[in-house]
Phi, psi and omega in degrees: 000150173276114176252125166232139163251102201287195205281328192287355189263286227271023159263195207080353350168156155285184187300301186275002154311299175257021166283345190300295175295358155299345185241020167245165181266130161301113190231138179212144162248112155260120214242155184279163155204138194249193174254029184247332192120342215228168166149161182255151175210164181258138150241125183249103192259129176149161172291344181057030169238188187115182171208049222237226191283332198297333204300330195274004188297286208309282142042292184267348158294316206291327182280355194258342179337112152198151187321139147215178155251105171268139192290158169072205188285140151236157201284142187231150172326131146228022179228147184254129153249086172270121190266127188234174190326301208240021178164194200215167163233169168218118207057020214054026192287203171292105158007118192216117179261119187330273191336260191026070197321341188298325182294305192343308186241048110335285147334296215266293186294340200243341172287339185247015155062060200240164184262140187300152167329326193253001173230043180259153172270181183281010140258121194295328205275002192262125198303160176214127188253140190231099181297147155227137184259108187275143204201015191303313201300341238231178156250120186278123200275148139260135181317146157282119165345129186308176160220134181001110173218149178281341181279136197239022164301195160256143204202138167230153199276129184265166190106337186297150167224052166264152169244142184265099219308007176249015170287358205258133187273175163233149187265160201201111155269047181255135181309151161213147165288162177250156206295159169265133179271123095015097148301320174300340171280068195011147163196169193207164209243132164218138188255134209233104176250097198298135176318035145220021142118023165316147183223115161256175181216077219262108160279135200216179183237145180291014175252354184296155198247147160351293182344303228271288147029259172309297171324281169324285187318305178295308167327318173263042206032046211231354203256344183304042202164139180290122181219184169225186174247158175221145148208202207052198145211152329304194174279120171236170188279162192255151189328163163237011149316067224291323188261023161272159171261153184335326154262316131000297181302346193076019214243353151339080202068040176283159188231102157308074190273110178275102187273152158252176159256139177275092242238146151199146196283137211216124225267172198272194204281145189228156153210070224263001196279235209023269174334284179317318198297256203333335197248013143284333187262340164308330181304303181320298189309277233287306171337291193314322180279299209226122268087288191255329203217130172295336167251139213281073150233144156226122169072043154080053119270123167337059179285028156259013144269016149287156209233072212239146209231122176217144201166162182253123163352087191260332171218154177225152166277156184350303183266024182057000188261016177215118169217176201238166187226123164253121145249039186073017160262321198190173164243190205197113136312120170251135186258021246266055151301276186308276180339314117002299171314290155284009202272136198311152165274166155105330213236146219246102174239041190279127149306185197236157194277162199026064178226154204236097187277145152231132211245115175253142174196197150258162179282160165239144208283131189299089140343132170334301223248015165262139197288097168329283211292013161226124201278157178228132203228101187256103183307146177239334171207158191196097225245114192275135181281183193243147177316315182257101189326324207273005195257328197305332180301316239263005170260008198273007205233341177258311159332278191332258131006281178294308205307305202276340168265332147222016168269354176284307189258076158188050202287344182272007196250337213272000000 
């Protein structure tokens, strides 16, 4: 069974609840869930503020949000994204800075709440989970170069707050006994808050195992629904080593925070903008032919040499006045003279590599002794388009319009 709740049940909250929570992190998972088991999803770590393009990443796991308890085995992140002021990581890999055109669609995909391309596995159809860690307040540090060690392990840079997507428990209703304390033994006092604002106050002996842990937490009914721990500052996940212990873990006199996850379905990878790209430029033919004129003309030009082209930016020449264009079918020669030409002064209005364009022009005609399978489109305009393809009908009515104020009186130019 499912429970789902949305994000607005964990307000109401006291004062001091949420003086706590400020110096804890906001977690939500969207994570899939089937009747198989399977789905691709997002998890999400973080202050949940800002106001820059990511907002709308997060934005759209978080309204979509909601509790479940999964049966069985359930699919966990594999992937990490930590989002900083001015750019992002992926697995803790290298720094990528939003501007960056290389990134956009990249971008483009976790905004619309897909999985990006570089992070499919080699069966596209096989779900895939993505933590994203928000960290937007922040500036991204680069780790200092390790320094000389004989350990030959895994190791993390401190002050780093990525979670790591195997912090995540599964929830288990099954009785457990509690652990029995030792007197004879060390022991250390930890204090534990549970998701649903329970505050314990737990003594354990420092041999005590994770296990044991866990055992407590389920004990306060608290273990039925998949969640994770958390502790230090910052808050980091606490092992998922069920047999290390309670001093091994650092967890000495620690204050424990129990987060749940937050589950939501999430549609698997699609690649439907192509497609959207063909049936917007089909809009255009239809306008034209029959919208305005019983014949594809304006003003005696031929408007079935027009032309409109989308797509993204794969190269450019040297002097920028040439790129080539994909548009998942095929490439396309841009020709950007004209364009270029009419183009406001002081402003540099050559695309750019990976900017994602619409090139309106005629085809120009292909020469014997030219390879036919690269089209040449000699732009008269060329317009970057906005990430979300469903915006896109709406230039079609601006096409219509430039072709009739100006390529009709400068018909020796189309």
């Amino acid at each position: 069974m499912v429970n789902i709740v949305g994000l607005s049940s964990l307000n109401g909250r006291n004062d001091d609840d949420r003086r706590q929570d400020r110096d804890q992190p906001n977690q939500y998972y969207a994570g899939g869930a089937s009747d198989r088991g399977g789905g691709s999803g997002l998890s999400v770590i973080g202050p949940g503020n800002g106001n820059d393009h990511v907002a709308n990443i997060i934005g759209r796991a978080q309204q979509d949000a909601r509790a479940a308890v999964v049966a069985g085995d359930s699919t966990q992140p594999r992937h990490v994204i930590t989002f900083y002021r001015e750019g992002f990581t992926v697995n803790d890999g290298p720094y990528r800075a939003r501007s960056d055109p290389s990134n956009r669609l990249f971008l483009e995909a976790l905004e619309q709440g897909h999985v990006p391309q570089e992070l499919e596995g080699e069966n596209r159809n096989e779900p895939v989970e993505i933590s994203l860690v928000d960290k937007r307040e922040e500036n991204y540090v680069a780790p200092p170069p390790p320094a000389y060690t004989a350990f030959s392990g895994e190791g993390q840079t401190m002050g780093s707050s990525t979670y790591a997507a195997e912090a995540m428990i599964q929830g288990d209703a099954q009785v457990t006994e509690r652990p029995v304390i030792d007197d004879k033994k060390p022991t250390t006092t930890l204090q534990i808050r549970l998701h649903n604002g329970q505050r314990l106050r737990e003594t354990l002996n420092l041999d005590h195992s994770i296990r044991d842990l866990h055992a407590i937490i389920r004990l306060n009914d608290a273990g039925t629904q998949p969640y994770t721990l958390l502790a230090g500052f910052p808050p980091r996940p606490v092992s998922t080593d069920l047999d290390q212990t309670i001093e091994q873990a650092g967890l000495k006199g620690a204050a424990v925070t129990q987060k749940l996850i937050i589950v939501m379905t999430v549609a698997p990878p699609r690649r439907s903008s192509i497609s959207t790209a063909k049936a917007f430029v089909g809009q255009i033919y239809i306008a034209l032919q029959s919208s305005i004129r019983s014949t594809p003309t304006i003003d005696g030009i031929d408007c079935c040499r027009l032309w409109v082209q989308v797509g993204i930016v794969i190269a450019t020449s040297e002097d920028r006045n040439q790129c080539t264009v994909d548009d998942g079918t095929g490439i396309l020669q841009l020709e950007l003279k004209i364009f270029l030409k009419n183009a406001p002064p002081g402003i540099d209005a050559r695309p750019q590599l990976g900017d994602y364009i619409m090139a309106i022009g005629p085809m120009q005609k292909v020469k014997a002794d030219i390879d036919v399978s690269i089209r040449t489109l000699l732009a008269h305009q060329v317009v970057k388009l906005d990430a979300k393809l469903q915006r896109e009908p709406m230039w079609y009515l601006e096409v219509i319009e430039y072709w009739t104020s100006v390529v009709q009186k400068n018909p020796t130019t189309a």
